[in-house]
Coordinates of C-alpha atoms (C1' of nucleotides) in Angstrom, one line a residue:
Chain A
X1 CA -12.0 31.4 13.3
X2 CA -9.5 32.3 16.2
X3 CA -6.1 30.4 14.9
X4 CA -5.3 29.8 18.6
X5 CA -7.0 28.5 21.6
X6 CA -9.3 25.6 22.2
X7 CA -10.9 25.9 19.1
X8 CA -8.9 25.5 16.2
X9 CA -10.7 27.4 13.4
X10 CA -10.6 24.5 10.6
X11 CA -9.2 21.8 12.1
X12 CA -10.7 19.5 9.8
X13 CA -8.8 21.2 6.8
X14 CA -5.7 21.2 8.7
X15 CA -6.0 17.2 9.4
X16 CA -6.9 16.6 5.9
X17 CA -3.4 18.8 4.8
X18 CA -1.4 16.7 7.6
X19 CA -2.9 13.6 6.5
X20 CA -1.7 14.2 2.9
X21 CA 1.7 15.0 4.2
X22 CA 1.6 11.9 6.2
X23 CA 0.8 9.9 3.2
X24 CA 3.4 11.5 1.2
X25 CA 6.1 10.4 3.6
X26 CA 5.0 7.1 4.5
X27 CA 2.3 5.8 1.9
X28 CA -1.4 5.4 2.4
X29 CA -1.0 2.2 4.4
X30 CA 1.2 3.8 6.9
X31 CA -1.2 6.3 7.8
X32 CA -2.4 6.4 11.3
X33 CA -4.9 8.9 13.0
X34 CA -2.5 9.2 15.7
X35 CA 0.3 10.5 13.6
X36 CA -2.1 12.7 11.6
X37 CA -3.1 14.2 15.0
X38 CA 0.6 14.7 16.1
X39 CA 1.6 16.6 13.1
X40 CA -1.5 18.7 13.4
X41 CA -0.4 19.4 16.9
X42 CA -4.0 18.2 18.4
X43 CA -5.0 15.5 20.8
X44 CA -4.9 11.8 19.2
X45 CA -8.6 11.7 19.4
X46 CA -9.5 14.7 17.4
X47 CA -9.2 13.0 14.1
X48 CA -11.8 10.6 15.2
X49 CA -14.1 13.4 16.2
X50 CA -14.2 14.8 12.6
X51 CA -14.2 12.0 10.5
X52 CA -15.5 9.1 12.3
X53 CA -12.5 6.8 11.9
X54 CA -9.5 6.0 9.9
X55 CA -11.4 4.8 6.9
X56 CA -13.8 8.0 6.9
X57 CA -10.2 10.2 6.7
X58 CA -9.2 8.2 3.8
X59 CA -12.6 8.7 2.4
X60 CA -12.5 12.5 2.6
X61 CA -9.0 12.3 1.0
X62 CA -10.0 10.3 -2.0
X63 CA -13.2 12.4 -2.4
X64 CA -11.0 15.6 -2.4
X65 CA -8.3 14.0 -4.6
X66 CA -11.0 12.9 -7.3
X67 CA -12.7 16.4 -7.2
X68 CA -9.3 18.1 -7.7
X69 CA -8.2 15.8 -10.6
X70 CA -11.6 16.6 -12.4
X71 CA -11.0 20.3 -11.9
X72 CA -7.4 20.1 -13.3
X73 CA -8.4 18.0 -16.3
X74 CA -11.3 20.5 -17.1
X75 CA -8.9 23.3 -16.7
X76 CA -6.6 21.7 -19.1
X77 CA -9.0 21.0 -21.5
X78 CA -10.6 24.5 -21.3
X79 CA -7.2 26.2 -21.7
X80 CA -5.5 24.1 -23.9
X81 CA -8.1 22.2 -25.8
X82 CA -6.1 19.0 -26.7
X83 CA -6.1 15.6 -25.6
X84 CA -2.4 15.6 -25.0
X85 CA -2.6 18.4 -22.4
X86 CA -5.3 16.6 -20.6
X87 CA -2.7 13.6 -20.3
X88 CA -0.1 15.9 -19.4
X89 CA -2.5 17.3 -16.6
X90 CA -3.2 13.8 -15.4
X91 CA 0.5 13.0 -14.9
X92 CA 1.1 16.4 -13.3
X93 CA -1.7 15.8 -10.9
X94 CA -0.4 12.4 -9.8
X95 CA 3.3 13.9 -9.3
X96 CA 2.5 16.9 -7.4
X97 CA -0.6 15.5 -5.8
X98 CA 0.9 12.3 -4.8
X99 CA -0.6 11.4 -1.5
X100 CA -4.2 11.7 -2.7
X101 CA -3.5 10.0 -6.2
X102 CA -2.2 7.0 -4.3
X103 CA -5.2 6.8 -2.0
X104 CA -7.6 7.2 -4.9
X105 CA -6.7 4.2 -6.5
X106 CA -6.7 2.2 -3.6
X107 CA -10.4 1.5 -3.2
X108 CA -10.2 -1.0 -0.9
X109 CA -8.9 1.3 1.8
X110 CA -11.5 3.7 1.8
X111 CA -15.4 3.8 1.1
X112 CA -15.4 3.7 -2.5
X113 CA -19.2 4.0 -2.5
X114 CA -19.5 7.1 -0.8
X115 CA -21.8 9.6 -2.8
X116 CA -19.1 12.3 -2.8
X117 CA -16.4 10.0 -4.0
X118 CA -18.5 8.3 -6.8
X119 CA -19.7 11.7 -8.2
X120 CA -16.0 13.4 -8.0
X121 CA -14.7 10.1 -9.9
X122 CA -17.3 10.1 -12.3
X123 CA -16.6 13.9 -13.4
X124 CA -12.8 13.1 -13.5
X125 CA -13.5 10.2 -15.9
X126 CA -15.8 12.3 -17.9
X127 CA -13.0 15.0 -18.3
X128 CA -10.8 12.5 -19.8
X129 CA -13.2 11.0 -22.2
X130 CA -14.0 14.8 -22.9
X131 CA -10.3 15.2 -23.6
X132 CA -10.3 12.3 -26.2
X133 CA -13.4 13.6 -27.8
X134 CA -11.3 16.4 -29.0
X135 CA -9.3 14.4 -31.1
X136 CA -9.8 14.1 -34.7
X137 CA -11.9 11.0 -35.7
X138 CA -9.3 9.1 -37.5
X139 CA -6.8 9.5 -34.8
X140 CA -9.2 7.9 -32.4
X141 CA -10.4 4.8 -34.6
X142 CA -13.1 2.7 -34.6
X143 CA -13.8 1.7 -31.2
X144 CA -13.9 4.7 -28.9
X145 CA -14.3 2.8 -25.7
X146 CA -11.1 1.1 -26.4
X147 CA -9.4 4.2 -27.3
X148 CA -10.5 5.7 -23.9
X149 CA -9.2 2.5 -22.1
X150 CA -5.8 2.8 -24.0
X151 CA -5.8 6.7 -23.1
X152 CA -6.2 6.3 -19.5
X153 CA -4.2 3.2 -19.2
X154 CA -1.2 5.1 -20.7
X155 CA -1.4 8.0 -18.7
X156 CA -2.0 6.1 -15.4
X157 CA 0.6 3.6 -16.2
X158 CA 3.0 6.3 -16.9
X159 CA 2.2 8.2 -13.7
X160 CA 2.4 4.9 -11.7
X161 CA 5.6 3.9 -12.9
X162 CA 7.1 7.4 -12.2
X163 CA 5.8 7.6 -8.9
X164 CA 6.9 3.9 -8.1
X165 CA 10.5 5.1 -8.9
X166 CA 10.5 2.5 -12.0
X167 CA 11.5 5.2 -14.5
X168 CA 15.4 5.9 -14.8
X169 CA 15.4 9.6 -15.3
X170 CA 18.1 9.5 -17.8
X171 CA 18.5 13.2 -19.0
X172 CA 15.0 14.4 -18.9
X173 CA 13.8 15.0 -15.5
X174 CA 10.5 16.5 -16.1
X175 CA 8.0 14.0 -16.0
X176 CA 5.6 16.3 -17.6
X177 CA 7.8 16.5 -20.8
X178 CA 8.2 12.9 -20.8
X179 CA 4.3 12.4 -20.5
X180 CA 3.8 14.3 -23.4
X181 CA 6.2 12.5 -25.6
X182 CA 4.7 9.4 -24.5
X183 CA 0.9 10.7 -24.8
X184 CA 1.8 12.0 -28.2
X185 CA 3.0 8.6 -29.3
X186 CA -0.5 7.0 -28.6
X187 CA -2.0 9.0 -31.4
X188 CA 0.8 10.0 -33.5
X189 CA 3.5 7.7 -33.8
X190 CA 7.1 8.4 -35.0
X191 CA 7.2 11.9 -33.4
X192 CA 10.5 13.3 -33.5
X193 CA 12.2 14.6 -29.9
X194 CA 9.7 15.5 -27.3
X195 CA 8.3 18.9 -27.2
Chain B
X1 CA 12.8 -33.9 3.4
X2 CA 10.3 -35.5 6.0
X3 CA 7.2 -33.5 5.6
X4 CA 5.9 -34.1 9.2
X5 CA 8.0 -33.5 12.4
X6 CA 10.3 -30.8 13.8
X7 CA 11.7 -30.1 10.6
X8 CA 9.7 -29.1 7.7
X9 CA 11.2 -30.1 4.6
X10 CA 10.9 -26.8 2.6
X11 CA 9.7 -24.2 5.0
X12 CA 11.2 -21.5 2.9
X13 CA 9.2 -22.3 0.0
X14 CA 5.9 -22.8 2.2
X15 CA 6.7 -19.4 3.7
X16 CA 6.9 -17.7 0.5
X17 CA 3.8 -19.3 -0.6
X18 CA 1.9 -18.2 2.3
X19 CA 2.9 -14.9 2.2
X20 CA 2.0 -14.4 -1.2
X21 CA -1.5 -15.8 0.0
X22 CA -1.6 -13.3 2.4
X23 CA -0.5 -10.1 0.2
X24 CA -3.5 -11.5 -2.0
X25 CA -6.1 -11.1 0.8
X26 CA -4.9 -7.9 2.3
X27 CA -2.1 -6.0 0.2
X28 CA 1.3 -6.0 0.6
X29 CA 1.2 -3.5 3.5
X30 CA -0.7 -5.7 5.7
X31 CA 1.4 -8.6 5.4
X32 CA 2.8 -9.4 8.8
X33 CA 5.3 -12.1 9.9
X34 CA 3.1 -13.6 12.4
X35 CA 0.3 -13.8 10.1
X36 CA 2.3 -15.8 7.6
X37 CA 3.7 -17.8 10.3
X38 CA 0.2 -18.7 11.2
X39 CA -0.8 -19.6 7.7
X40 CA 2.1 -22.0 7.6
X41 CA 1.2 -23.6 10.8
X42 CA 4.5 -22.8 12.4
X43 CA 5.8 -20.7 15.1
X44 CA 5.8 -16.9 14.8
X45 CA 9.7 -16.4 15.0
X46 CA 10.3 -19.1 12.1
X47 CA 10.0 -16.6 9.3
X48 CA 12.6 -14.4 10.8
X49 CA 14.9 -17.5 11.0
X50 CA 14.5 -17.9 7.2
X51 CA 14.3 -14.4 6.1
X52 CA 16.0 -12.2 8.7
X53 CA 13.3 -9.7 8.9
X54 CA 10.0 -8.5 7.1
X55 CA 11.9 -6.7 4.7
X56 CA 13.9 -9.7 4.0
X57 CA 10.6 -11.6 3.2
X58 CA 9.2 -8.9 0.9
X59 CA 12.5 -8.7 -0.9
X60 CA 12.2 -12.6 -1.7
X61 CA 8.8 -12.0 -2.9
X62 CA 10.0 -9.3 -5.3
X63 CA 12.8 -11.2 -6.5
X64 CA 10.7 -14.2 -7.2
X65 CA 8.2 -12.2 -8.9
X66 CA 10.6 -10.3 -11.3
X67 CA 12.2 -13.7 -12.1
X68 CA 8.7 -15.2 -13.0
X69 CA 7.6 -12.1 -15.1
X70 CA 10.8 -12.3 -17.2
X71 CA 10.2 -15.9 -17.9
X72 CA 6.5 -15.4 -18.8
X73 CA 7.6 -12.6 -21.2
X74 CA 10.1 -14.6 -22.7
X75 CA 8.0 -17.4 -23.2
X76 CA 5.1 -15.4 -24.8
X77 CA 7.8 -13.8 -27.1
X78 CA 9.3 -17.3 -27.9
X79 CA 6.0 -19.0 -28.4
X80 CA 4.0 -16.4 -30.2
X81 CA 6.7 -13.9 -31.4
X82 CA 4.7 -10.7 -31.4
X83 CA 4.9 -7.7 -29.1
X84 CA 0.9 -8.1 -28.5
X85 CA 1.3 -11.3 -26.9
X86 CA 4.2 -10.0 -24.6
X87 CA 1.8 -7.2 -23.6
X88 CA -0.8 -9.5 -23.1
X89 CA 1.5 -11.6 -20.9
X90 CA 2.3 -8.8 -18.9
X91 CA -1.3 -8.2 -18.0
X92 CA -1.8 -11.6 -17.4
X93 CA 1.1 -11.9 -14.9
X94 CA -0.2 -8.8 -13.1
X95 CA -3.7 -10.5 -12.8
X96 CA -2.9 -13.9 -11.8
X97 CA 0.0 -13.6 -10.0
X98 CA -1.5 -10.4 -8.3
X99 CA 0.5 -10.4 -4.9
X100 CA 4.3 -10.6 -6.2
X101 CA 3.1 -7.8 -8.9
X102 CA 1.8 -5.6 -6.3
X103 CA 5.0 -6.0 -4.2
X104 CA 7.2 -5.7 -7.1
X105 CA 6.4 -2.1 -8.0
X106 CA 6.2 -0.8 -4.0
X107 CA 10.4 -0.8 -4.0
X108 CA 10.1 1.3 -0.9
X109 CA 9.0 -1.8 1.0
X110 CA 11.8 -4.1 0.3
X111 CA 15.5 -3.9 -0.8
X112 CA 15.5 -2.9 -4.3
X113 CA 19.0 -2.9 -4.9
X114 CA 19.4 -6.5 -3.7
X115 CA 21.4 -8.1 -6.6
X116 CA 18.7 -10.9 -7.2
X117 CA 16.3 -8.3 -7.5
X118 CA 18.2 -6.0 -9.7
X119 CA 19.0 -8.8 -12.0
X120 CA 15.6 -10.3 -12.3
X121 CA 14.2 -6.8 -12.8
X122 CA 16.5 -6.1 -15.8
X123 CA 15.6 -9.5 -17.4
X124 CA 12.0 -8.5 -17.3
X125 CA 12.6 -5.2 -18.9
X126 CA 14.8 -6.6 -21.7
X127 CA 12.1 -9.0 -22.4
X128 CA 9.6 -6.3 -22.8
X129 CA 11.8 -4.0 -24.9
X130 CA 12.7 -7.3 -27.0
X131 CA 9.1 -7.7 -27.7
X132 CA 8.6 -4.3 -28.8
X133 CA 11.9 -4.9 -30.9
X134 CA 9.8 -7.3 -33.1
X135 CA 7.4 -4.8 -34.4
X136 CA 7.8 -3.5 -37.8
X137 CA 10.0 -0.3 -37.9
X138 CA 7.5 1.9 -39.0
X139 CA 5.2 1.2 -36.6
X140 CA 7.6 1.9 -33.6
X141 CA 8.5 5.3 -35.0
X142 CA 11.7 7.4 -34.6
X143 CA 12.0 7.4 -30.8
X144 CA 12.4 3.7 -29.7
X145 CA 12.8 4.9 -26.2
X146 CA 9.6 6.7 -26.0
X147 CA 8.0 3.8 -27.8
X148 CA 9.3 1.4 -24.9
X149 CA 8.0 3.5 -22.3
X150 CA 4.7 4.1 -23.9
X151 CA 4.4 0.4 -24.3
X152 CA 5.4 -0.3 -20.7
X153 CA 3.1 2.6 -19.4
X154 CA 0.2 1.1 -21.5
X155 CA 0.4 -2.4 -20.1
X156 CA 1.2 -1.2 -16.6
X157 CA -1.4 1.2 -16.4
X158 CA -4.1 -1.3 -17.7
X159 CA -3.0 -3.8 -15.3
X160 CA -2.8 -1.4 -12.5
X161 CA -6.3 -0.1 -13.3
X162 CA -7.8 -3.7 -13.5
X163 CA -6.4 -4.7 -10.2
X164 CA -7.7 -1.5 -8.6
X165 CA -10.8 -2.2 -9.7
X166 CA -11.3 1.1 -11.6
X167 CA -12.5 -0.7 -14.7
X168 CA -16.0 -1.8 -15.2
X169 CA -16.3 -5.1 -16.9
X170 CA -19.2 -4.2 -18.9
X171 CA -19.4 -7.2 -21.1
X172 CA -15.9 -8.7 -21.7
X173 CA -14.8 -9.9 -18.3
X174 CA -11.3 -11.5 -19.5
X175 CA -8.6 -8.7 -18.8
X176 CA -6.4 -10.8 -21.5
X177 CA -9.0 -10.0 -24.3
X178 CA -9.3 -6.4 -23.4
X179 CA -5.6 -5.8 -22.9
X180 CA -5.0 -7.3 -26.4
X181 CA -7.4 -4.8 -27.8
X182 CA -5.8 -1.9 -25.9
X183 CA -2.3 -2.9 -26.6
X184 CA -3.0 -3.3 -30.4
X185 CA -4.4 0.3 -30.1
X186 CA -0.7 1.4 -29.4
X187 CA 0.4 0.4 -32.9
X188 CA -2.6 -0.4 -35.0
X189 CA -5.4 2.4 -34.5
X190 CA -8.7 1.9 -35.8
X191 CA -9.0 -1.8 -35.0
X192 CA -12.4 -3.4 -35.5
X193 CA -13.8 -5.4 -32.5
X194 CA -11.2 -6.8 -30.3
X195 CA -9.6 -10.3 -31.1
Chain C
dT1 C1' 26.6 -51.7 13.8
dG2 C1' 27.0 -48.2 17.6
dT3 C1' 28.3 -44.1 19.6
dA4 C1' 29.7 -39.1 20.1
dC5 C1' 29.1 -35.0 18.3
dA6 C1' 28.3 -30.7 15.4
dT7 C1' 24.9 -28.5 12.9
dC8 C1' 20.9 -25.9 12.3
dA9 C1' 15.8 -25.5 11.8
dG10 C1' 12.3 -24.4 14.5
dT11 C1' 10.3 -23.1 19.2
dG12 C1' 7.9 -20.4 22.7
dA13 C1' 8.3 -16.9 26.3
dA14 C1' 9.1 -12.4 26.6
dC15 C1' 10.0 -7.2 25.7
dG16 C1' 8.2 -2.9 24.5
dC17 C1' 5.9 0.0 21.0
dG18 C1' 2.1 2.3 18.4
dC19 C1' -2.3 1.5 17.1
dG20 C1' -7.7 2.2 17.0
dT21 C1' -11.4 3.3 19.5
dT22 C1' -14.3 4.6 23.4
dC23 C1' -15.9 7.9 26.8
dA24 C1' -16.6 11.1 30.4
dC25 C1' -15.0 15.5 30.5
dT26 C1' -14.1 20.8 29.6
dG27 C1' -13.6 24.8 27.5
dA28 C1' -15.0 28.2 23.9
dT29 C1' -19.0 30.0 21.2
dG30 C1' -23.1 31.9 19.8
dT31 C1' -27.8 32.8 20.8
dA32 C1' -32.1 33.5 23.4
dC33 C1' -34.1 36.6 26.9
Chain D
dT1 C1' -25.7 45.6 28.4
dG2 C1' -25.6 41.4 30.8
dT3 C1' -26.8 36.6 32.2
dA4 C1' -28.1 31.9 31.3
dC5 C1' -28.0 28.1 28.5
dA6 C1' -27.2 25.1 24.6
dT7 C1' -24.1 23.5 21.4
dC8 C1' -20.1 21.3 20.1
dA9 C1' -14.9 21.2 19.2
dG10 C1' -11.1 19.4 21.2
dT11 C1' -9.3 16.7 25.6
dG12 C1' -6.8 12.9 27.9
dA13 C1' -6.9 8.6 30.4
dA14 C1' -7.8 4.0 29.5
dC15 C1' -8.7 -0.4 27.1
dG16 C1' -7.2 -4.6 24.6
dC17 C1' -4.7 -5.6 20.4
dG18 C1' -1.3 -7.4 17.0
dC19 C1' 3.0 -6.4 15.8
dG20 C1' 8.4 -7.1 15.2
dT21 C1' 12.2 -8.4 17.1
dT22 C1' 15.3 -11.0 20.5
dC23 C1' 17.2 -15.0 22.7
dA24 C1' 18.0 -18.9 25.5
dC25 C1' 16.3 -23.4 23.8
dT26 C1' 15.3 -28.0 22.3
dG27 C1' 14.5 -31.5 18.8
dA28 C1' 16.1 -33.9 14.5
dT29 C1' 19.5 -34.9 11.3
dG30 C1' 23.9 -36.0 9.3
dT31 C1' 28.8 -37.1 9.7
dA32 C1' 33.1 -38.8 11.9
dC33 C1' 35.3 -42.6 13.7

DNA sequence: TGTACATCAGTGAACGCGCGTTCACTGATGTAC
DNA sequence: TGTACATCAGTGAACGCGCGTTCACTGATGTAC
């Protein structure tokens, strides 16, 4: 636990945080173990010691990301109780936890079959579906599977476009607000101004 | 125009096609000029000769992609005339022109301000909006801008999730069919079975 | 029909760089006695 | 309280590799005369 000296204390944690920063700066593909080590002020061989190899580091990042997304969606559902809030939470996660989000949906870059990843991802998907289940029956329609897919596509697409800089922010600059208006659109057409 | 010999004929075209293949194989980030040259059976300095540098090649790829997307959306609108068809065309493009699609929405990798790119992108966006304009007034609702955003998010999200392998194809394996059901959901809830 | 010349598409050698991975090592820590 | 030892986190030198870019070049083509 000594923060200085030969032993770091919690280097694994620190490396993950630096990796996240690195992904934020240059995207998942630019990530390099040496850069992460540099950011953490540690020898370049240290990351390999903790994660085996580059793939291992990305796998850890993805697993953490899914776990946190699941937690956030659950919280939104528990606190607010409506699908709209879950949708907004999804977009919020993508925006302020951009790095893990981008890694998570690039399964070719990490071990997507890693048990930790698989479980965390299932939890996140479950929360989203649960959010949808809170909608009144007639708003969801006949095919619940299609509704789930549409809901996921909508929030995921909005988040992706936003992150990709494809959306011009004319006027409203808070993605959460815009996301709410868009998500509301899915189940309640003809809304007035957002919020 | 001689296809053999020192002069290639249309090496620029050939390089773009090889680049697309390379992106299909390994993603945009893996693209390397040397690999593209190798695929085209040409010296590794040749791509630089045509595109200046790596960024130039990706810019050309993106410009072509947006132009083709715009064309496809226009065609779908002209032939079928309904928003649903435009939505399906968007997803189809993403699926069978995966490589350019992935490049297009990673604007940090190329020169997004390139005039050719800007124009082609605007055309594509216009076609999508036009598709939406074909919907009856009461299906679109009060805020057309939000409707456009929702529509784009929906198709883009679906396409992205599909490409990312996030969607388990239980049963229906044609993305177009599923996309149609999902898109229909946006404006016409409570549909029965897809198609 | 033939010759000189300009143009430019494509070559290939060379450069320096950052990377992932390996491996023998060393320093710090905790535990057994 | 002190000593020996096992454990393991982190080091640093070394390797081989593929990359982007540069640059003087060469071969093919078209055009002027």
